[in-house]
Short mmCIF file of N, CA and C in Angstrom, two decimals:
data_model
loop_
_atom_site.label_atom_id
_atom_site.label_comp_id
_atom_site.label_asym_id
_atom_site.label_seq_id
_atom_site.Cartn_x
_atom_site.Cartn_y
_atom_site.Cartn_z
N MET A 295 -15.26 -1.80 -2.54
CA MET A 295 -14.63 -1.02 -1.54
C MET A 295 -13.85 0.05 -2.16
N SER A 296 -14.02 1.32 -1.75
CA SER A 296 -13.44 2.40 -2.35
C SER A 296 -12.16 2.69 -1.57
N SER A 297 -11.19 3.35 -2.20
CA SER A 297 -9.91 3.74 -1.62
C SER A 297 -10.08 4.79 -0.54
N ALA A 298 -9.31 4.73 0.59
CA ALA A 298 -9.33 5.85 1.58
C ALA A 298 -8.70 7.05 0.99
N PHE A 299 -8.06 7.00 -0.10
CA PHE A 299 -7.43 8.15 -0.75
C PHE A 299 -8.47 9.07 -1.45
N ALA A 300 -9.66 8.45 -1.79
CA ALA A 300 -10.64 9.24 -2.59
C ALA A 300 -11.24 10.43 -1.77
N VAL A 301 -10.29 11.44 -1.59
CA VAL A 301 -10.66 12.63 -0.84
C VAL A 301 -10.45 13.79 -1.86
N GLU A 302 -11.44 14.67 -1.95
CA GLU A 302 -11.31 15.74 -2.97
C GLU A 302 -10.45 16.85 -2.31
N THR A 303 -9.71 17.51 -3.11
CA THR A 303 -8.79 18.62 -2.69
C THR A 303 -9.39 19.84 -3.42
N SER A 304 -9.40 20.90 -2.70
CA SER A 304 -9.99 22.19 -3.40
C SER A 304 -8.88 22.88 -4.18
N PRO A 305 -9.39 23.58 -5.19
CA PRO A 305 -8.49 24.38 -6.02
C PRO A 305 -7.55 25.36 -5.27
N GLU A 306 -8.23 25.84 -4.12
CA GLU A 306 -7.38 26.79 -3.25
C GLU A 306 -6.21 26.04 -2.57
N LEU A 307 -6.49 24.84 -2.12
CA LEU A 307 -5.40 23.99 -1.48
C LEU A 307 -4.33 23.67 -2.48
N LEU A 308 -4.65 23.28 -3.74
CA LEU A 308 -3.71 22.98 -4.76
C LEU A 308 -2.89 24.24 -5.18
N ALA A 309 -3.54 25.38 -5.12
CA ALA A 309 -2.79 26.66 -5.46
C ALA A 309 -1.82 26.92 -4.39
N GLY A 310 -2.23 26.63 -3.04
CA GLY A 310 -1.35 26.92 -1.91
C GLY A 310 -0.17 25.86 -2.04
N LEU A 311 -0.39 24.67 -2.42
CA LEU A 311 0.70 23.76 -2.57
C LEU A 311 1.74 24.22 -3.66
N ARG A 312 1.15 24.70 -4.69
CA ARG A 312 2.06 25.20 -5.78
C ARG A 312 2.93 26.40 -5.38
N ARG A 313 2.32 27.20 -4.46
CA ARG A 313 3.10 28.34 -3.90
C ARG A 313 3.98 27.97 -2.77
N ARG A 314 3.98 26.68 -2.47
CA ARG A 314 4.83 26.09 -1.35
C ARG A 314 4.50 26.68 0.00
N GLU A 315 3.22 26.89 0.24
CA GLU A 315 2.75 27.41 1.55
C GLU A 315 2.74 26.30 2.52
N SER A 316 3.41 26.54 3.75
CA SER A 316 3.49 25.50 4.72
C SER A 316 2.06 25.12 5.25
N ALA A 317 1.11 26.06 5.32
CA ALA A 317 -0.20 25.75 5.83
C ALA A 317 -0.88 24.79 4.90
N ALA A 318 -0.71 24.98 3.54
CA ALA A 318 -1.31 24.04 2.55
C ALA A 318 -0.83 22.67 2.78
N PHE A 319 0.60 22.56 2.98
CA PHE A 319 1.10 21.24 3.19
C PHE A 319 0.66 20.59 4.44
N ALA A 320 0.54 21.39 5.49
CA ALA A 320 0.08 20.88 6.77
C ALA A 320 -1.40 20.36 6.62
N THR A 321 -2.18 21.06 5.78
CA THR A 321 -3.61 20.58 5.56
C THR A 321 -3.49 19.34 4.79
N LEU A 322 -2.66 19.28 3.70
CA LEU A 322 -2.61 18.05 2.98
C LEU A 322 -2.19 16.88 3.81
N TYR A 323 -1.18 17.06 4.69
CA TYR A 323 -0.75 16.08 5.49
C TYR A 323 -1.78 15.49 6.42
N GLY A 324 -2.61 16.42 6.98
CA GLY A 324 -3.78 16.04 7.81
C GLY A 324 -4.80 15.19 7.03
N MET A 325 -5.00 15.48 5.83
CA MET A 325 -5.93 14.79 4.96
C MET A 325 -5.46 13.32 4.61
N PHE A 326 -4.17 13.17 4.33
CA PHE A 326 -3.61 11.97 3.69
C PHE A 326 -2.64 11.15 4.51
N GLU A 327 -2.35 11.61 5.75
CA GLU A 327 -1.36 10.97 6.64
C GLU A 327 -1.88 9.47 6.88
N ARG A 328 -3.05 9.32 7.30
CA ARG A 328 -3.52 7.95 7.61
C ARG A 328 -3.65 7.04 6.35
N PRO A 329 -4.30 7.54 5.22
CA PRO A 329 -4.31 6.59 4.05
C PRO A 329 -2.89 6.17 3.57
N ILE A 330 -1.96 7.13 3.50
CA ILE A 330 -0.62 6.79 3.05
C ILE A 330 0.01 5.82 3.97
N HIS A 331 -0.08 6.04 5.27
CA HIS A 331 0.57 5.19 6.24
C HIS A 331 -0.07 3.81 6.19
N ASN A 332 -1.36 3.70 6.19
CA ASN A 332 -2.06 2.42 6.11
C ASN A 332 -1.70 1.74 4.84
N LEU A 333 -1.56 2.32 3.70
CA LEU A 333 -1.18 1.71 2.52
C LEU A 333 0.21 1.12 2.63
N ALA A 334 1.14 1.97 3.08
CA ALA A 334 2.52 1.56 3.25
C ALA A 334 2.56 0.31 4.23
N TRP A 335 1.90 0.53 5.35
CA TRP A 335 1.88 -0.58 6.38
C TRP A 335 1.38 -1.81 5.74
N ARG A 336 0.31 -1.79 5.05
CA ARG A 336 -0.20 -3.05 4.42
C ARG A 336 0.75 -3.64 3.37
N MET A 337 1.48 -2.87 2.70
CA MET A 337 2.30 -3.24 1.63
C MET A 337 3.68 -3.85 2.32
N LEU A 338 4.10 -3.24 3.26
CA LEU A 338 5.44 -3.64 3.88
C LEU A 338 5.46 -4.29 5.17
N ALA A 339 4.33 -4.25 5.78
CA ALA A 339 4.08 -4.85 7.17
C ALA A 339 5.12 -4.54 8.20
N ASP A 340 5.52 -3.29 8.20
CA ASP A 340 6.44 -2.68 9.18
C ASP A 340 6.15 -1.26 9.45
N ARG A 341 5.97 -0.93 10.66
CA ARG A 341 5.49 0.40 11.07
C ARG A 341 6.57 1.48 10.67
N GLU A 342 7.84 1.16 11.03
CA GLU A 342 8.87 2.09 10.67
C GLU A 342 9.05 2.35 9.22
N ASP A 343 8.99 1.32 8.44
CA ASP A 343 9.10 1.47 6.98
C ASP A 343 7.84 2.27 6.62
N ALA A 344 6.69 1.97 7.11
CA ALA A 344 5.45 2.86 6.73
C ALA A 344 5.64 4.33 7.00
N ARG A 345 6.28 4.57 8.11
CA ARG A 345 6.58 5.98 8.46
C ARG A 345 7.53 6.62 7.46
N GLU A 346 8.52 5.91 7.11
CA GLU A 346 9.56 6.41 6.10
C GLU A 346 8.82 6.57 4.76
N VAL A 347 7.96 5.76 4.33
CA VAL A 347 7.24 5.88 3.11
C VAL A 347 6.40 7.19 3.11
N LEU A 348 5.78 7.33 4.35
CA LEU A 348 4.93 8.55 4.52
C LEU A 348 5.71 9.84 4.27
N GLN A 349 6.87 9.85 4.99
CA GLN A 349 7.72 11.09 4.87
C GLN A 349 8.29 11.27 3.51
N ASP A 350 8.63 10.13 2.90
CA ASP A 350 9.24 10.25 1.54
C ASP A 350 8.20 10.63 0.53
N THR A 351 6.99 10.20 0.73
CA THR A 351 5.83 10.56 -0.19
C THR A 351 5.65 12.08 -0.08
N PHE A 352 5.47 12.67 1.10
CA PHE A 352 5.29 14.03 1.20
C PHE A 352 6.40 14.84 0.75
N LEU A 353 7.69 14.34 0.86
CA LEU A 353 8.91 15.01 0.33
C LEU A 353 8.71 15.07 -1.19
N GLN A 354 8.33 13.97 -1.79
CA GLN A 354 8.14 13.97 -3.28
C GLN A 354 7.09 14.91 -3.75
N VAL A 355 5.99 14.92 -3.02
CA VAL A 355 4.93 15.87 -3.33
C VAL A 355 5.40 17.25 -3.28
N HIS A 356 6.11 17.58 -2.28
CA HIS A 356 6.62 18.91 -2.22
C HIS A 356 7.52 19.28 -3.32
N THR A 357 8.42 18.35 -3.69
CA THR A 357 9.35 18.62 -4.85
C THR A 357 8.75 18.56 -6.21
N ARG A 358 7.70 17.75 -6.29
CA ARG A 358 7.09 17.45 -7.68
C ARG A 358 5.75 17.99 -7.88
N ILE A 359 5.29 18.89 -6.89
CA ILE A 359 3.87 19.39 -7.09
C ILE A 359 3.62 20.09 -8.43
N ASP A 360 4.63 20.67 -8.95
CA ASP A 360 4.45 21.31 -10.25
C ASP A 360 4.26 20.30 -11.44
N GLN A 361 4.48 19.06 -11.23
CA GLN A 361 4.24 18.01 -12.19
C GLN A 361 2.83 17.46 -12.19
N TYR A 362 2.09 17.91 -11.12
CA TYR A 362 0.60 17.47 -11.23
C TYR A 362 -0.06 18.32 -12.25
N ARG A 363 -0.68 17.65 -13.24
CA ARG A 363 -1.22 18.32 -14.32
C ARG A 363 -2.74 18.55 -14.22
N GLY A 364 -3.34 17.89 -13.32
CA GLY A 364 -4.77 18.05 -13.09
C GLY A 364 -5.64 17.28 -14.02
N ASP A 365 -5.15 16.33 -14.77
CA ASP A 365 -5.98 15.60 -15.67
C ASP A 365 -6.65 14.39 -15.00
N ALA A 366 -6.33 14.15 -13.77
CA ALA A 366 -6.97 13.13 -12.84
C ALA A 366 -7.03 13.72 -11.51
N PRO A 367 -7.87 13.08 -10.63
CA PRO A 367 -8.00 13.68 -9.25
C PRO A 367 -6.61 13.76 -8.52
N PHE A 368 -6.41 14.75 -7.78
CA PHE A 368 -5.14 14.88 -7.10
C PHE A 368 -4.81 13.62 -6.17
N TRP A 369 -5.92 13.10 -5.57
CA TRP A 369 -5.65 12.01 -4.64
C TRP A 369 -5.14 10.75 -5.44
N SER A 370 -5.48 10.62 -6.70
CA SER A 370 -5.01 9.44 -7.40
C SER A 370 -3.52 9.68 -7.74
N TRP A 371 -3.08 10.88 -8.03
CA TRP A 371 -1.68 11.28 -8.28
C TRP A 371 -0.87 10.99 -6.98
N LEU A 372 -1.42 11.47 -5.89
CA LEU A 372 -0.73 11.30 -4.55
C LEU A 372 -0.60 9.79 -4.24
N ARG A 373 -1.70 9.07 -4.45
CA ARG A 373 -1.65 7.61 -4.18
C ARG A 373 -0.62 6.88 -5.05
N LYS A 374 -0.47 7.25 -6.30
CA LYS A 374 0.48 6.67 -7.16
C LYS A 374 1.95 6.96 -6.58
N ILE A 375 2.12 8.11 -6.22
CA ILE A 375 3.43 8.52 -5.58
C ILE A 375 3.77 7.57 -4.35
N ALA A 376 2.73 7.49 -3.49
CA ALA A 376 2.84 6.59 -2.22
C ALA A 376 3.18 5.24 -2.64
N VAL A 377 2.40 4.64 -3.62
CA VAL A 377 2.64 3.24 -4.06
C VAL A 377 4.03 3.09 -4.58
N ASN A 378 4.47 4.00 -5.44
CA ASN A 378 5.80 3.97 -6.02
C ASN A 378 6.95 4.00 -4.90
N VAL A 379 6.75 4.83 -3.95
CA VAL A 379 7.70 4.94 -2.86
C VAL A 379 7.78 3.60 -2.06
N ALA A 380 6.65 3.02 -1.80
CA ALA A 380 6.48 1.71 -1.14
C ALA A 380 7.09 0.63 -1.88
N LEU A 381 6.81 0.66 -3.22
CA LEU A 381 7.34 -0.43 -4.07
C LEU A 381 8.88 -0.26 -4.18
N MET A 382 9.36 0.98 -4.20
CA MET A 382 10.88 1.10 -4.21
C MET A 382 11.49 0.52 -3.04
N ARG A 383 10.85 0.69 -1.88
CA ARG A 383 11.34 0.10 -0.62
C ARG A 383 11.20 -1.41 -0.61
N LEU A 384 10.11 -1.94 -1.14
CA LEU A 384 9.87 -3.32 -1.30
C LEU A 384 10.97 -4.02 -2.23
N ARG A 385 11.26 -3.30 -3.35
CA ARG A 385 12.29 -3.81 -4.19
C ARG A 385 13.68 -3.67 -3.73
N SER A 386 13.91 -2.79 -2.74
CA SER A 386 15.27 -2.65 -2.29
C SER A 386 15.87 -3.91 -1.59
N GLY A 387 14.83 -4.65 -1.07
CA GLY A 387 15.22 -5.99 -0.43
C GLY A 387 15.80 -5.79 0.96
N ARG A 388 15.73 -4.60 1.53
CA ARG A 388 16.19 -4.37 2.82
C ARG A 388 15.28 -5.07 3.94
N PRO A 389 15.74 -5.68 4.85
CA PRO A 389 14.85 -6.31 5.84
C PRO A 389 14.21 -5.28 6.57
N PRO A 390 12.89 -5.66 7.02
CA PRO A 390 12.00 -4.68 7.86
C PRO A 390 12.85 -4.22 9.01
N HIS A 391 12.50 -3.04 9.58
CA HIS A 391 13.11 -2.51 10.75
C HIS A 391 12.86 -3.40 12.05
N GLY A 392 11.65 -3.85 12.18
CA GLY A 392 11.33 -4.58 13.36
C GLY A 392 10.32 -5.67 13.10
N GLU A 393 9.70 -6.11 14.20
CA GLU A 393 8.69 -7.23 14.09
C GLU A 393 7.45 -6.71 13.45
N LEU A 394 6.70 -7.64 12.97
CA LEU A 394 5.40 -7.26 12.41
C LEU A 394 4.51 -6.66 13.54
N ASP A 395 3.93 -5.60 13.31
CA ASP A 395 3.02 -4.95 14.35
C ASP A 395 1.73 -5.85 14.47
N ASP A 396 1.25 -5.83 15.63
CA ASP A 396 0.05 -6.69 15.91
C ASP A 396 -1.23 -5.90 15.56
N GLU A 397 -1.17 -4.57 15.56
CA GLU A 397 -2.31 -3.86 15.31
C GLU A 397 -2.06 -2.62 14.50
N MET A 398 -3.01 -2.30 13.64
CA MET A 398 -2.97 -1.09 12.79
C MET A 398 -3.53 -0.01 13.57
N PRO A 399 -2.83 1.18 13.65
CA PRO A 399 -3.44 2.28 14.39
C PRO A 399 -4.70 2.80 13.68
N GLY A 400 -5.65 3.05 14.43
CA GLY A 400 -6.90 3.60 13.87
C GLY A 400 -7.82 2.56 13.17
N GLU A 401 -7.56 1.25 13.28
CA GLU A 401 -8.36 0.25 12.78
C GLU A 401 -9.08 -0.47 13.83
N ALA A 402 -10.16 -1.00 13.41
CA ALA A 402 -11.10 -1.85 14.38
C ALA A 402 -10.42 -3.24 14.46
N SER A 403 -9.26 -3.46 15.13
CA SER A 403 -8.58 -4.71 15.16
C SER A 403 -9.10 -5.67 16.16
N SER A 404 -10.09 -5.29 16.95
CA SER A 404 -10.54 -6.16 17.91
C SER A 404 -11.42 -7.31 17.50
N LEU A 405 -11.91 -7.20 16.26
CA LEU A 405 -12.78 -8.15 15.76
C LEU A 405 -12.07 -9.41 15.35
N PRO A 406 -12.48 -10.57 15.76
CA PRO A 406 -11.68 -11.89 15.46
C PRO A 406 -11.40 -12.02 13.95
N ASP A 407 -12.34 -11.76 13.08
CA ASP A 407 -12.02 -11.93 11.65
C ASP A 407 -10.96 -11.03 11.15
N TRP A 408 -10.98 -9.85 11.70
CA TRP A 408 -9.91 -8.78 11.41
C TRP A 408 -8.53 -9.31 11.76
N ILE A 409 -8.50 -9.87 12.98
CA ILE A 409 -7.13 -10.38 13.48
C ILE A 409 -6.70 -11.56 12.60
N ASP A 410 -7.71 -12.44 12.32
CA ASP A 410 -7.34 -13.59 11.39
C ASP A 410 -6.80 -13.03 10.10
N LEU A 411 -7.38 -12.01 9.48
CA LEU A 411 -6.92 -11.44 8.30
C LEU A 411 -5.57 -10.78 8.49
N GLU A 412 -5.36 -10.10 9.48
CA GLU A 412 -3.96 -9.42 9.78
C GLU A 412 -2.93 -10.61 9.81
N GLN A 413 -3.27 -11.61 10.55
CA GLN A 413 -2.32 -12.72 10.69
C GLN A 413 -2.08 -13.43 9.37
N GLY A 414 -3.10 -13.57 8.56
CA GLY A 414 -2.97 -14.19 7.25
C GLY A 414 -2.13 -13.33 6.34
N LEU A 415 -2.40 -12.04 6.29
CA LEU A 415 -1.64 -11.17 5.48
C LEU A 415 -0.07 -11.17 5.79
N ALA A 416 0.11 -11.25 7.16
CA ALA A 416 1.52 -11.32 7.55
C ALA A 416 2.26 -12.52 7.08
N GLN A 417 1.54 -13.54 6.73
CA GLN A 417 2.20 -14.78 6.39
C GLN A 417 2.49 -14.81 4.76
N LEU A 418 1.96 -13.89 4.03
CA LEU A 418 2.07 -13.83 2.65
C LEU A 418 3.43 -13.15 2.36
N SER A 419 4.05 -13.49 1.20
CA SER A 419 5.31 -12.83 0.85
C SER A 419 4.90 -11.36 0.65
N PRO A 420 5.89 -10.41 0.84
CA PRO A 420 5.74 -9.06 0.69
C PRO A 420 5.06 -8.68 -0.67
N GLN A 421 5.65 -9.42 -1.70
CA GLN A 421 5.12 -9.04 -3.08
C GLN A 421 3.66 -9.45 -3.24
N THR A 422 3.31 -10.67 -2.81
CA THR A 422 1.87 -11.10 -2.88
C THR A 422 0.99 -10.28 -2.04
N ARG A 423 1.36 -9.92 -0.84
CA ARG A 423 0.67 -9.05 -0.02
C ARG A 423 0.38 -7.72 -0.68
N SER A 424 1.40 -7.12 -1.29
CA SER A 424 1.30 -5.77 -1.89
C SER A 424 0.30 -5.85 -3.15
N VAL A 425 0.46 -6.85 -3.94
CA VAL A 425 -0.38 -6.95 -5.11
C VAL A 425 -1.84 -7.21 -4.67
N LEU A 426 -2.03 -8.00 -3.67
CA LEU A 426 -3.39 -8.34 -3.21
C LEU A 426 -4.00 -7.13 -2.70
N TRP A 427 -3.29 -6.35 -1.87
CA TRP A 427 -3.83 -5.11 -1.25
C TRP A 427 -4.12 -3.99 -2.34
N LEU A 428 -3.22 -3.87 -3.27
CA LEU A 428 -3.43 -2.90 -4.36
C LEU A 428 -4.66 -3.19 -5.17
N HIS A 429 -4.85 -4.54 -5.47
CA HIS A 429 -5.95 -4.84 -6.34
C HIS A 429 -7.37 -4.88 -5.48
N LEU A 430 -7.33 -5.51 -4.40
CA LEU A 430 -8.61 -5.67 -3.66
C LEU A 430 -9.04 -4.41 -2.96
N VAL A 431 -8.06 -3.74 -2.31
CA VAL A 431 -8.47 -2.54 -1.48
C VAL A 431 -8.35 -1.23 -2.24
N GLU A 432 -7.20 -1.01 -2.88
CA GLU A 432 -6.97 0.25 -3.54
C GLU A 432 -7.59 0.37 -4.92
N GLY A 433 -8.10 -0.74 -5.40
CA GLY A 433 -8.78 -0.78 -6.68
C GLY A 433 -7.93 -0.71 -7.94
N TYR A 434 -6.70 -1.05 -7.81
CA TYR A 434 -5.68 -1.00 -9.02
C TYR A 434 -6.20 -2.14 -9.93
N SER A 435 -6.03 -1.93 -11.22
CA SER A 435 -6.46 -2.93 -12.16
C SER A 435 -5.14 -3.86 -12.31
N HIS A 436 -5.42 -5.03 -12.83
CA HIS A 436 -4.20 -5.99 -13.08
C HIS A 436 -3.22 -5.25 -13.97
N GLU A 437 -3.68 -4.52 -14.98
CA GLU A 437 -2.77 -3.84 -15.88
C GLU A 437 -1.94 -2.79 -15.19
N GLU A 438 -2.57 -2.04 -14.23
CA GLU A 438 -1.76 -1.04 -13.49
C GLU A 438 -0.75 -1.69 -12.50
N ILE A 439 -1.13 -2.87 -11.89
CA ILE A 439 -0.21 -3.52 -11.06
C ILE A 439 0.93 -4.13 -11.81
N ALA A 440 0.71 -4.70 -13.00
CA ALA A 440 1.67 -5.23 -13.78
C ALA A 440 2.68 -4.13 -14.27
N GLN A 441 2.19 -2.96 -14.56
CA GLN A 441 3.02 -1.86 -14.92
C GLN A 441 3.78 -1.41 -13.74
N GLU A 442 3.25 -1.26 -12.57
CA GLU A 442 3.96 -0.74 -11.38
C GLU A 442 5.15 -1.74 -10.99
N PHE A 443 4.95 -3.06 -11.16
CA PHE A 443 5.95 -4.03 -10.75
C PHE A 443 6.85 -4.31 -11.99
N GLY A 444 6.61 -3.84 -13.13
CA GLY A 444 7.37 -4.02 -14.26
C GLY A 444 7.33 -5.56 -14.73
N ARG A 445 6.07 -6.07 -14.58
CA ARG A 445 5.88 -7.53 -14.90
C ARG A 445 4.70 -7.67 -15.84
N SER A 446 4.30 -8.93 -16.09
CA SER A 446 3.25 -9.24 -17.06
C SER A 446 2.02 -9.15 -16.40
N LEU A 447 0.84 -9.08 -17.21
CA LEU A 447 -0.45 -9.15 -16.69
C LEU A 447 -0.75 -10.35 -15.93
N SER A 448 -0.26 -11.51 -16.36
CA SER A 448 -0.49 -12.77 -15.73
C SER A 448 0.15 -12.75 -14.35
N PHE A 449 1.22 -12.02 -14.16
CA PHE A 449 1.84 -11.91 -12.83
C PHE A 449 0.89 -11.44 -11.84
N SER A 450 0.19 -10.31 -12.17
CA SER A 450 -0.81 -9.70 -11.29
C SER A 450 -1.94 -10.72 -10.97
N LYS A 451 -2.52 -11.24 -11.98
CA LYS A 451 -3.62 -12.14 -11.84
C LYS A 451 -3.23 -13.32 -10.93
N SER A 452 -1.98 -13.90 -11.15
CA SER A 452 -1.62 -15.11 -10.44
C SER A 452 -1.30 -14.74 -9.03
N GLN A 453 -0.71 -13.58 -8.74
CA GLN A 453 -0.40 -13.20 -7.31
C GLN A 453 -1.74 -12.98 -6.55
N VAL A 454 -2.73 -12.27 -7.23
CA VAL A 454 -4.10 -12.08 -6.59
C VAL A 454 -4.69 -13.45 -6.27
N GLN A 455 -4.70 -14.29 -7.28
CA GLN A 455 -5.35 -15.69 -7.07
C GLN A 455 -4.61 -16.44 -5.99
N ARG A 456 -3.24 -16.58 -6.07
CA ARG A 456 -2.48 -17.21 -5.10
C ARG A 456 -2.72 -16.61 -3.66
N GLY A 457 -2.54 -15.27 -3.62
CA GLY A 457 -2.72 -14.64 -2.32
C GLY A 457 -4.09 -14.87 -1.67
N ALA A 458 -5.04 -14.79 -2.48
CA ALA A 458 -6.47 -14.98 -1.98
C ALA A 458 -6.71 -16.42 -1.54
N ARG A 459 -6.23 -17.32 -2.30
CA ARG A 459 -6.38 -18.79 -1.86
C ARG A 459 -5.60 -19.03 -0.67
N ARG A 460 -4.34 -18.56 -0.54
CA ARG A 460 -3.65 -18.69 0.65
C ARG A 460 -4.34 -18.10 1.91
N LEU A 461 -4.85 -16.88 1.77
CA LEU A 461 -5.55 -16.27 2.86
C LEU A 461 -6.72 -17.07 3.36
N ARG A 462 -7.46 -17.61 2.38
CA ARG A 462 -8.65 -18.38 2.65
C ARG A 462 -8.22 -19.57 3.50
N GLU A 463 -7.07 -20.22 3.04
CA GLU A 463 -6.53 -21.45 3.84
C GLU A 463 -6.17 -21.04 5.27
N LEU A 464 -5.41 -19.89 5.32
CA LEU A 464 -4.91 -19.49 6.66
C LEU A 464 -6.10 -19.12 7.64
N MET A 465 -7.11 -18.52 7.06
CA MET A 465 -8.21 -18.06 7.90
C MET A 465 -9.04 -19.31 8.36
N ARG A 466 -9.13 -20.36 7.56
CA ARG A 466 -9.77 -21.60 7.97
C ARG A 466 -8.95 -22.44 8.94
N ASN A 467 -7.62 -22.35 8.73
CA ASN A 467 -6.71 -23.15 9.49
C ASN A 467 -5.65 -22.24 10.12
N PRO A 468 -5.98 -21.36 11.16
CA PRO A 468 -4.94 -20.46 11.61
C PRO A 468 -3.80 -21.23 12.24
N GLY A 469 -2.54 -20.72 11.98
CA GLY A 469 -1.31 -21.33 12.64
C GLY A 469 -0.81 -22.48 11.89
N GLU A 470 -1.43 -22.90 10.89
CA GLU A 470 -0.99 -24.13 10.11
C GLU A 470 0.04 -23.67 9.09
N GLU A 471 1.07 -24.47 9.08
CA GLU A 471 2.18 -24.21 8.11
C GLU A 471 1.68 -24.52 6.62
N PRO A 472 2.05 -23.74 5.63
CA PRO A 472 1.57 -24.04 4.32
C PRO A 472 2.37 -25.23 3.75
N PRO A 473 1.84 -25.91 2.81
CA PRO A 473 2.53 -27.02 2.20
C PRO A 473 3.76 -26.47 1.44
N LYS A 474 4.81 -27.30 1.38
CA LYS A 474 6.07 -26.85 0.76
C LYS A 474 5.93 -26.32 -0.59
N GLN A 475 5.02 -26.82 -1.39
CA GLN A 475 4.87 -26.32 -2.77
C GLN A 475 4.35 -24.80 -2.68
N GLU A 476 3.46 -24.57 -1.72
CA GLU A 476 2.89 -23.24 -1.65
C GLU A 476 3.99 -22.26 -1.30
N LEU A 477 4.88 -22.63 -0.36
CA LEU A 477 5.90 -21.69 0.09
C LEU A 477 6.90 -21.42 -1.06
N ARG A 478 7.22 -22.40 -1.90
CA ARG A 478 8.13 -22.19 -3.02
C ARG A 478 7.44 -21.23 -4.05
N HIS A 479 6.14 -21.26 -4.25
CA HIS A 479 5.50 -20.39 -5.18
C HIS A 479 5.30 -19.03 -4.51
N ALA A 480 5.12 -18.91 -3.27
CA ALA A 480 4.92 -17.70 -2.66
C ALA A 480 6.17 -16.82 -2.67
N VAL A 481 7.35 -17.39 -2.66
CA VAL A 481 8.60 -16.67 -2.61
C VAL A 481 8.93 -16.31 -4.04
N ALA A 482 8.51 -17.01 -5.11
CA ALA A 482 8.90 -16.76 -6.46
C ALA A 482 8.38 -15.46 -6.92
#
C-alpha cells in the first residue's frame, strides 16, 4: 500500500512556496489537506485534534519552507512534519477534544470490514494505533518509527506485532473485552 502523500509537486509550486505566494500555499493545501487530516485522525482518533494538526502542519511548512533542501521528495518532507506535529500532540497527554468519530470523511466506511477495522483501531492505545498506522499504511520502517518516538527498534516491532494481533482478535470477536494482561501491555 502506498502513502496518500506520494504526490509530486512541481518546481514552479516549490518556487512559489519559497516566495511565500498565497496561491502556491492554497494549491499545496488542496493537494495535501486530506492526506494530512487522515494521517492525524488515524493517529489521534479525534477530528478536532486532526484539524489542529492539519493547521499546525501548514503553519510549520510556511515558516520552514526554506529548510526544505530537495534531497528527498517534497511530500516525504511534508509527511514528516505532519507526523511530528501529530506525535507532539500525542506526547502532550492532553485528552481528546471529543468522542471518537464514527466515520472518516472521504472514506468508504460503509463496508462492514472497514467498520470493524475502525472499531478495532479505536480500541488500541493511541501509541500502538499510531505505530501500526505509520508502519502498515504510511510505510515507515521500524527504524524510522523508533527514531520518531525516541525509543528502541524493538519498541516499534513489538507495537506493530501487538497491535496487529489485537486487531485480529477484535475483528474476530467484536465488542469483546481484551484479557487483563493485554490491557496492561497496551497501555505500557
